[in-house]
Amino acid sequence: MPQQVRGVIARSKGAPVELVNITIPDPGPGEAVVKIAACGVCHTDLTYRDGGINDEYPFLLGHEAAGVVEAVGEGVDTVEVGDFVVLNWRAVCGKCRACKRGRPQYCFDTFNATQKMTLEDGTELTPALGIGAFADKTLVHAGQCTKVDPSADPAVVGLLGCGVMAGMGAAMNTGNVSRGDSVTVIGCGGVGDAAIMGSRLAGAGTIIAIDRDPKKLEWARELGATHTIDASQVDDVVEAIQDLTDGFGTDVVVDAVGRPETWKQAFYGRDLAGTVVLVGVPTPDMTLEMPLVDFFSRGGSLKSSWYGDCLPERDFPMLVDLYRQGRLPLEKFVTERIGLGDVEQAFETMHRGEVLRSVVVL
């Protein structure tokens, strides 16, 4: 039978979020109901609240989550009741042209649950990134559930569901950072710091962190940055990068901000034939004008990173195992643990740059 649970919704553009009762249907074919243990507060949720994704209100917010499978629908054989899972927003189809070419991380037809969760009056909810995990329970496609070590802290490993995986994957998967490489990361919020941690894990030698907030630069050092640049204190960021690399720039530059000026810094701050990775999300109105000859003369690769080009079933269990072994300090991303009714306050804390992640714990 359908269940009544609590959920955090954004009812209209810019309005404070609300904790309300929502209805979760029984899982249909290919679907699963997951009891949420923890869910991180990501900037994407704030973007949903403020209308930056689309206008399909009301939204059921939350997507960086871990929990336990409570029920599965017909035909589900990838997870079972009782499995501890991290949720993802790219359940691959296995049939599209990307999947058939052996590149499922670029799947063009990813799955979400078919049925809708609703308010008590029957109003359909739009779950953030097809998940909606600021709730006691949520309904997802079974392919959005990735089984991981059940002994892991859900408040920590749930963050792999979005920001941490996006940053780590930007460095390791998209940027192909390898042993001895030099790396610059522009923007040291959660995604940028995850890129720093991923670069360190991959064996990078020099890792330069750039931000305008001294506190964020301190976090970056704790997560593996070997050098930091306070962009508010230098006249030319590119020159500052070159000063730390014998005038050459770094092999890989990750732009975790996503603005024209930071992308240009990334482009000119890399070594010849180096790689630029854009993982920060620009707004639709942003444009870029540069001399075409610079693209030709500098060579290298210019890449965009979608979800860290990850494959959840491959990457999540591996990273959780590294965390459990003490080789990946994912716990450093959890700044505070909060309740389901504290999400609006967490948005304000995040906006002020006081946390890497607030995590709702249920």
Tab-separated table of C-alpha atoms in Angstrom:
chain	number	residue	atom	x	y	z
A	1	MET	CA	0.000	0.000	0.000
A	2	PRO	CA	1.148	3.606	-0.571
A	3	GLN	CA	2.933	5.140	2.420
A	4	GLN	CA	2.782	8.562	4.029
A	5	VAL	CA	6.231	9.912	4.944
A	6	ARG	CA	7.862	13.278	5.566
A	7	GLY	CA	9.568	15.144	2.747
A	8	VAL	CA	11.151	18.554	2.094
A	9	ILE	CA	9.632	20.366	-0.868
A	10	ALA	CA	10.123	23.623	-2.756
A	11	ARG	CA	6.617	24.778	-3.576
A	12	SER	CA	7.457	27.861	-5.654
A	13	LYS	CA	10.434	29.826	-6.939
A	14	GLY	CA	12.589	31.223	-4.167
A	15	ALA	CA	10.120	30.361	-1.398
A	16	PRO	CA	11.489	28.760	1.786
A	17	VAL	CA	11.360	24.980	1.683
A	18	GLU	CA	8.635	23.147	3.608
A	19	LEU	CA	8.585	19.888	5.559
A	20	VAL	CA	5.321	18.195	4.604
A	21	ASN	CA	3.708	14.789	4.340
A	22	ILE	CA	4.133	13.079	0.986
A	23	THR	CA	2.831	9.836	-0.502
A	24	ILE	CA	5.173	7.116	-1.731
A	25	PRO	CA	3.529	4.534	-4.039
A	26	ASP	CA	4.395	0.861	-3.993
A	27	PRO	CA	7.252	0.169	-6.420
A	28	GLY	CA	6.203	-0.752	-9.925
A	29	PRO	CA	8.184	-2.761	-12.489
A	30	GLY	CA	11.862	-1.824	-12.322
A	31	GLU	CA	11.383	0.429	-9.282
A	32	ALA	CA	12.517	0.389	-5.645
A	33	VAL	CA	11.502	2.126	-2.430
A	34	VAL	CA	14.530	3.150	-0.371
A	35	LYS	CA	14.469	4.114	3.305
A	36	ILE	CA	16.824	7.085	3.484
A	37	ALA	CA	19.545	7.062	6.142
A	38	ALA	CA	21.314	10.300	5.186
A	39	CYS	CA	21.298	12.917	2.424
A	40	GLY	CA	23.758	15.724	1.740
A	41	VAL	CA	22.649	19.307	1.098
A	42	CYS	CA	24.000	20.114	-2.367
A	43	HIS	CA	24.003	23.459	-4.165
A	44	THR	CA	21.947	21.815	-6.915
A	45	ASP	CA	19.049	21.511	-4.465
A	46	LEU	CA	19.229	25.261	-3.849
A	47	THR	CA	19.288	25.798	-7.619
A	48	TYR	CA	16.095	23.722	-7.912
A	49	ARG	CA	14.445	25.780	-5.168
A	50	ASP	CA	15.365	29.028	-6.921
A	51	GLY	CA	14.143	27.949	-10.363
A	52	GLY	CA	17.554	27.494	-11.944
A	53	ILE	CA	16.819	23.993	-13.297
A	54	ASN	CA	13.233	24.253	-14.537
A	55	ASP	CA	9.815	25.381	-13.285
A	56	GLU	CA	8.248	21.974	-12.630
A	57	TYR	CA	7.213	22.830	-9.062
A	58	PRO	CA	6.700	21.482	-6.484
A	59	PHE	CA	10.096	19.811	-6.184
A	60	LEU	CA	10.958	17.063	-3.730
A	61	LEU	CA	14.529	18.054	-2.909
A	62	GLY	CA	17.609	16.022	-1.969
A	63	HIS	CA	19.728	13.645	-4.028
A	64	GLU	CA	23.119	12.887	-2.355
A	65	ALA	CA	21.772	9.952	-0.412
A	66	ALA	CA	22.356	6.514	1.042
A	67	GLY	CA	19.831	4.150	2.551
A	68	VAL	CA	18.368	0.663	2.651
A	69	VAL	CA	16.156	-0.929	0.007
A	70	GLU	CA	12.737	-1.521	1.582
A	71	ALA	CA	10.770	-2.892	-1.374
A	72	VAL	CA	11.328	-3.709	-5.051
A	73	GLY	CA	8.980	-4.000	-7.986
A	74	GLU	CA	8.498	-6.669	-10.601
A	75	GLY	CA	11.553	-7.645	-12.615
A	76	VAL	CA	14.142	-6.108	-10.272
A	77	ASP	CA	17.133	-8.412	-9.883
A	78	THR	CA	20.008	-5.954	-9.299
A	79	VAL	CA	19.117	-5.160	-5.684
A	80	GLU	CA	17.195	-6.899	-2.922
A	81	VAL	CA	15.280	-5.851	0.150
A	82	GLY	CA	17.803	-5.039	2.878
A	83	ASP	CA	20.638	-3.934	0.554
A	84	PHE	CA	22.535	-0.823	1.648
A	85	VAL	CA	22.784	1.473	-1.370
A	86	VAL	CA	24.054	4.829	-2.537
A	87	LEU	CA	21.614	6.520	-4.906
A	88	ASN	CA	22.668	7.910	-8.283
A	89	TRP	CA	20.944	10.003	-10.908
A	90	ARG	CA	22.280	8.213	-13.997
A	91	ALA	CA	20.801	4.719	-14.142
A	92	VAL	CA	22.180	3.564	-17.494
A	93	CYS	CA	19.911	1.950	-20.072
A	94	GLY	CA	22.379	-0.509	-21.644
A	95	LYS	CA	20.750	-0.048	-25.041
A	96	CYS	CA	21.519	3.424	-26.407
A	97	ARG	CA	24.348	4.161	-28.842
A	98	ALA	CA	26.729	5.184	-26.013
A	99	CYS	CA	26.057	2.007	-24.025
A	100	LYS	CA	26.421	-0.188	-27.121
A	101	ARG	CA	29.802	1.409	-27.839
A	102	GLY	CA	31.026	0.448	-24.369
A	103	ARG	CA	30.671	3.955	-22.939
A	104	PRO	CA	27.771	3.614	-20.490
A	105	GLN	CA	29.045	6.590	-18.463
A	106	TYR	CA	27.741	8.722	-21.353
A	107	CYS	CA	24.341	6.973	-21.520
A	108	PHE	CA	21.858	9.113	-23.458
A	109	ASP	CA	18.696	7.488	-22.043
A	110	THR	CA	19.116	7.184	-18.283
A	111	PHE	CA	16.273	5.929	-16.104
A	112	ASN	CA	14.181	7.344	-13.279
A	113	ALA	CA	11.093	5.905	-11.607
A	114	THR	CA	7.999	5.956	-13.800
A	115	GLN	CA	5.477	6.541	-11.024
A	116	LYS	CA	5.183	9.870	-9.264
A	117	MET	CA	5.386	10.653	-5.578
A	118	THR	CA	2.699	13.129	-4.544
A	119	LEU	CA	1.513	15.558	-1.909
A	120	GLU	CA	-1.428	14.477	0.242
A	121	ASP	CA	-3.852	16.202	-2.153
A	122	GLY	CA	-2.497	14.219	-5.105
A	123	THR	CA	-0.275	16.960	-6.559
A	124	GLU	CA	2.603	15.283	-8.360
A	125	LEU	CA	6.133	16.022	-7.150
A	126	THR	CA	9.232	16.453	-9.293
A	127	PRO	CA	12.099	14.693	-7.500
A	128	ALA	CA	15.447	16.509	-7.653
A	129	LEU	CA	17.661	14.718	-10.187
A	130	GLY	CA	15.087	11.929	-10.262
A	131	ILE	CA	15.751	11.035	-6.608
A	132	GLY	CA	14.059	13.285	-4.018
A	133	ALA	CA	15.843	12.110	-0.880
A	134	PHE	CA	15.113	14.804	1.702
A	135	ALA	CA	12.485	12.348	2.867
A	136	ASP	CA	12.061	9.358	5.136
A	137	LYS	CA	11.698	7.209	2.024
A	138	THR	CA	11.822	7.744	-1.731
A	139	LEU	CA	10.881	5.934	-4.938
A	140	VAL	CA	13.584	5.468	-7.586
A	141	HIS	CA	14.406	3.244	-10.531
A	142	ALA	CA	16.264	0.182	-9.273
A	143	GLY	CA	19.179	1.114	-11.534
A	144	GLN	CA	19.656	4.214	-9.392
A	145	CYS	CA	20.623	1.993	-6.440
A	146	THR	CA	24.282	0.951	-6.133
A	147	LYS	CA	25.105	-1.629	-3.468
A	148	VAL	CA	28.075	-0.743	-1.255
A	149	ASP	CA	29.648	-1.986	1.990
A	150	PRO	CA	26.850	-1.833	4.608
A	151	SER	CA	29.315	-0.988	7.389
A	152	ALA	CA	30.048	2.415	5.839
A	153	ASP	CA	28.692	5.614	7.394
A	154	PRO	CA	25.693	6.647	5.239
A	155	ALA	CA	26.276	10.351	5.972
A	156	VAL	CA	29.714	10.017	4.397
A	157	VAL	CA	29.233	7.655	1.463
A	158	GLY	CA	25.931	9.192	0.386
A	159	LEU	CA	27.932	12.214	-0.817
A	160	LEU	CA	29.272	10.049	-3.645
A	161	GLY	CA	25.803	10.390	-5.136
A	162	CYS	CA	26.630	13.803	-6.600
A	163	GLY	CA	29.223	16.426	-5.631
A	164	VAL	CA	32.079	14.274	-4.380
A	165	MET	CA	31.815	11.893	-7.326
A	166	ALA	CA	31.545	14.812	-9.757
A	167	GLY	CA	34.774	16.331	-8.457
A	168	MET	CA	36.775	13.137	-8.067
A	169	GLY	CA	35.637	11.910	-11.465
A	170	ALA	CA	36.482	15.243	-13.109
A	171	ALA	CA	40.108	14.688	-12.101
A	172	MET	CA	40.414	10.914	-12.345
A	173	ASN	CA	38.038	9.995	-15.180
A	174	THR	CA	37.689	13.092	-17.350
A	175	GLY	CA	41.089	14.646	-16.693
A	176	ASN	CA	42.908	11.292	-16.567
A	177	VAL	CA	45.229	12.600	-13.837
A	178	SER	CA	48.033	10.113	-13.305
A	179	ARG	CA	51.210	9.681	-11.253
A	180	GLY	CA	53.470	12.718	-11.248
A	181	ASP	CA	51.025	15.014	-13.048
A	182	SER	CA	50.590	18.621	-11.994
A	183	VAL	CA	47.020	19.797	-11.402
A	184	THR	CA	45.259	23.100	-10.743
A	185	VAL	CA	41.749	23.252	-9.308
A	186	ILE	CA	39.855	26.549	-9.569
A	187	GLY	CA	37.107	26.830	-6.965
A	188	CYS	CA	37.434	24.969	-3.664
A	189	GLY	CA	33.896	24.159	-2.645
A	190	GLY	CA	32.742	20.568	-2.326
A	191	VAL	CA	33.267	19.661	-5.997
A	192	GLY	CA	36.633	21.403	-6.274
A	193	ASP	CA	37.931	19.848	-3.071
A	194	ALA	CA	36.802	16.445	-4.308
A	195	ALA	CA	38.832	17.063	-7.478
A	196	ILE	CA	41.826	17.821	-5.259
A	197	MET	CA	41.292	14.622	-3.306
A	198	GLY	CA	40.904	12.641	-6.532
A	199	SER	CA	44.104	14.131	-7.922
A	200	ARG	CA	45.962	13.164	-4.790
A	201	LEU	CA	44.561	9.626	-4.944
A	202	ALA	CA	45.670	9.355	-8.579
A	203	GLY	CA	49.242	10.268	-7.608
A	204	ALA	CA	49.520	13.868	-8.784
A	205	GLY	CA	52.697	15.641	-7.662
A	206	THR	CA	51.849	19.341	-7.637
A	207	ILE	CA	48.241	20.228	-6.778
A	208	ILE	CA	47.402	23.951	-6.829
A	209	ALA	CA	44.128	25.123	-5.254
A	210	ILE	CA	42.644	28.514	-6.188
A	211	ASP	CA	39.837	30.352	-4.410
A	212	ARG	CA	39.007	33.760	-2.935
A	213	ASP	CA	38.071	32.405	0.496
A	214	PRO	CA	40.941	31.640	2.914
A	215	LYS	CA	38.786	29.093	4.773
A	216	LYS	CA	38.166	27.150	1.578
A	217	LEU	CA	41.868	27.199	0.795
A	218	GLU	CA	42.515	25.741	4.243
A	219	TRP	CA	40.075	22.909	3.470
A	220	ALA	CA	41.866	22.376	0.162
A	221	ARG	CA	45.214	21.948	1.911
A	222	GLU	CA	43.688	19.412	4.300
A	223	LEU	CA	42.431	17.379	1.323
A	224	GLY	CA	45.712	17.287	-0.579
A	225	ALA	CA	46.587	20.637	-2.158
A	226	THR	CA	50.338	21.246	-2.161
A	227	HIS	CA	50.006	24.961	-2.997
A	228	THR	CA	47.228	27.530	-2.705
A	229	ILE	CA	46.491	30.811	-4.462
A	230	ASP	CA	44.141	33.399	-2.973
A	231	ALA	CA	42.670	34.882	-6.154
A	232	SER	CA	41.646	38.025	-4.286
A	233	GLN	CA	45.291	38.765	-3.463
A	234	VAL	CA	46.963	38.349	-6.882
A	235	ASP	CA	46.801	40.497	-9.995
A	236	ASP	CA	46.948	37.615	-12.479
A	237	VAL	CA	45.891	34.074	-11.596
A	238	VAL	CA	47.553	32.586	-14.682
A	239	GLU	CA	50.892	34.161	-13.754
A	240	ALA	CA	50.498	32.847	-10.210
A	241	ILE	CA	50.017	29.308	-11.574
A	242	GLN	CA	53.038	29.689	-13.833
A	243	ASP	CA	55.160	31.001	-10.947
A	244	LEU	CA	54.562	27.699	-9.157
A	245	THR	CA	55.357	25.549	-12.207
A	246	ASP	CA	58.606	26.974	-13.633
A	247	GLY	CA	56.619	29.130	-16.022
A	248	PHE	CA	54.823	26.238	-17.730
A	249	GLY	CA	51.399	25.808	-16.137
A	250	THR	CA	49.952	22.479	-14.999
A	251	ASP	CA	49.148	19.324	-16.943
A	252	VAL	CA	45.486	19.453	-15.950
A	253	VAL	CA	43.313	22.368	-14.825
A	254	VAL	CA	39.859	21.677	-13.370
A	255	ASP	CA	37.402	24.589	-13.452
A	256	ALA	CA	34.952	23.871	-10.632
A	257	VAL	CA	33.374	27.334	-10.856
A	258	GLY	CA	32.018	27.450	-14.399
A	259	ARG	CA	32.334	31.101	-15.394
A	260	PRO	CA	33.927	32.566	-18.553
A	261	GLU	CA	36.714	34.219	-16.567
A	262	THR	CA	37.619	31.050	-14.654
A	263	TRP	CA	37.506	28.944	-17.828
A	264	LYS	CA	39.950	31.357	-19.469
A	265	GLN	CA	42.203	31.080	-16.437
A	266	ALA	CA	42.047	27.308	-16.811
A	267	PHE	CA	42.788	27.491	-20.533
A	268	TYR	CA	45.831	29.738	-20.209
A	269	GLY	CA	46.962	28.273	-16.896
A	270	ARG	CA	47.663	24.802	-18.341
A	271	ASP	CA	50.890	23.617	-19.883
A	272	LEU	CA	51.164	23.216	-23.664
A	273	ALA	CA	49.061	20.242	-24.746
A	274	GLY	CA	47.508	20.213	-21.272
A	275	THR	CA	43.901	19.411	-20.398
A	276	VAL	CA	41.089	21.700	-19.267
A	277	VAL	CA	38.159	20.058	-17.462
A	278	LEU	CA	34.965	22.055	-16.943
A	279	VAL	CA	32.891	20.624	-14.089
A	280	GLY	CA	31.435	23.860	-12.689
A	281	VAL	CA	28.017	24.513	-14.239
A	282	PRO	CA	27.640	27.764	-16.232
A	283	THR	CA	24.316	29.542	-16.639
A	284	PRO	CA	22.664	29.657	-20.092
A	285	ASP	CA	23.447	33.359	-20.581
A	286	MET	CA	27.232	32.990	-20.267
A	287	THR	CA	29.317	33.361	-23.423
A	288	LEU	CA	32.997	33.104	-24.284
A	289	GLU	CA	35.044	35.032	-26.858
A	290	MET	CA	38.677	34.095	-27.504
A	291	PRO	CA	41.136	34.132	-30.414
A	292	LEU	CA	40.717	30.897	-32.385
A	293	VAL	CA	44.454	30.721	-33.015
A	294	ASP	CA	45.006	30.201	-29.270
A	295	PHE	CA	43.023	26.972	-29.426
A	296	PHE	CA	45.191	25.752	-32.279
A	297	SER	CA	48.553	26.870	-30.976
A	298	ARG	CA	48.219	25.491	-27.444
A	299	GLY	CA	46.934	22.038	-28.391
A	300	GLY	CA	45.730	19.636	-25.725
A	301	SER	CA	42.197	18.744	-24.688
A	302	LEU	CA	39.189	20.799	-23.633
A	303	LYS	CA	36.635	18.646	-21.840
A	304	SER	CA	33.366	18.928	-19.977
A	305	SER	CA	32.730	16.471	-17.154
A	306	TRP	CA	29.218	15.086	-16.634
A	307	TYR	CA	28.858	13.583	-13.168
A	308	GLY	CA	32.597	13.006	-13.179
A	309	ASP	CA	32.110	10.672	-16.174
A	310	CYS	CA	31.425	8.041	-13.548
A	311	LEU	CA	29.830	4.628	-13.792
A	312	PRO	CA	28.196	4.198	-10.381
A	313	GLU	CA	28.280	0.395	-10.296
A	314	ARG	CA	32.030	0.535	-11.004
A	315	ASP	CA	33.096	3.618	-9.053
A	316	PHE	CA	30.936	3.760	-5.912
A	317	PRO	CA	31.930	0.376	-4.410
A	318	MET	CA	35.617	1.012	-5.160
A	319	LEU	CA	35.609	4.438	-3.504
A	320	VAL	CA	33.650	3.186	-0.500
A	321	ASP	CA	36.207	0.391	-0.059
A	322	LEU	CA	39.053	2.922	-0.170
A	323	TYR	CA	37.242	5.008	2.434
A	324	ARG	CA	36.741	1.963	4.677
A	325	GLN	CA	40.464	1.169	4.343
A	326	GLY	CA	41.381	4.660	5.528
A	327	ARG	CA	42.903	5.600	2.171
A	328	LEU	CA	40.220	8.120	1.145
A	329	PRO	CA	39.182	10.706	3.785
A	330	LEU	CA	35.598	11.189	2.610
A	331	GLU	CA	34.536	11.957	6.181
A	332	LYS	CA	36.257	15.354	5.920
A	333	PHE	CA	33.469	16.543	3.630
A	334	VAL	CA	30.842	16.209	6.393
A	335	THR	CA	30.933	19.558	8.200
A	336	GLU	CA	27.716	19.123	10.171
A	337	ARG	CA	24.872	16.650	10.636
A	338	ILE	CA	21.377	18.126	10.743
A	339	GLY	CA	17.730	17.112	10.883
A	340	LEU	CA	15.158	16.961	8.114
A	341	GLY	CA	13.647	20.234	9.277
A	342	ASP	CA	16.936	22.128	9.009
A	343	VAL	CA	17.376	22.210	5.224
A	344	GLU	CA	16.466	25.875	4.738
A	345	GLN	CA	19.003	26.911	7.363
A	346	ALA	CA	21.571	24.651	5.692
A	347	PHE	CA	21.038	26.524	2.411
A	348	GLU	CA	21.904	29.780	4.190
A	349	THR	CA	24.986	28.232	5.791
A	350	MET	CA	26.099	26.877	2.428
A	351	HIS	CA	25.536	30.238	0.733
A	352	ARG	CA	27.816	31.882	3.291
A	353	GLY	CA	30.553	29.348	2.519
A	354	GLU	CA	30.700	28.005	6.058
A	355	VAL	CA	30.450	24.300	5.224
A	356	LEU	CA	31.675	21.749	2.728
A	357	ARG	CA	28.538	19.712	3.326
A	358	SER	CA	25.651	19.758	5.742
A	359	VAL	CA	24.168	16.266	5.840
A	360	VAL	CA	20.605	15.418	6.823
A	361	VAL	CA	20.630	12.323	9.020
A	362	LEU	CA	17.419	10.345	9.530
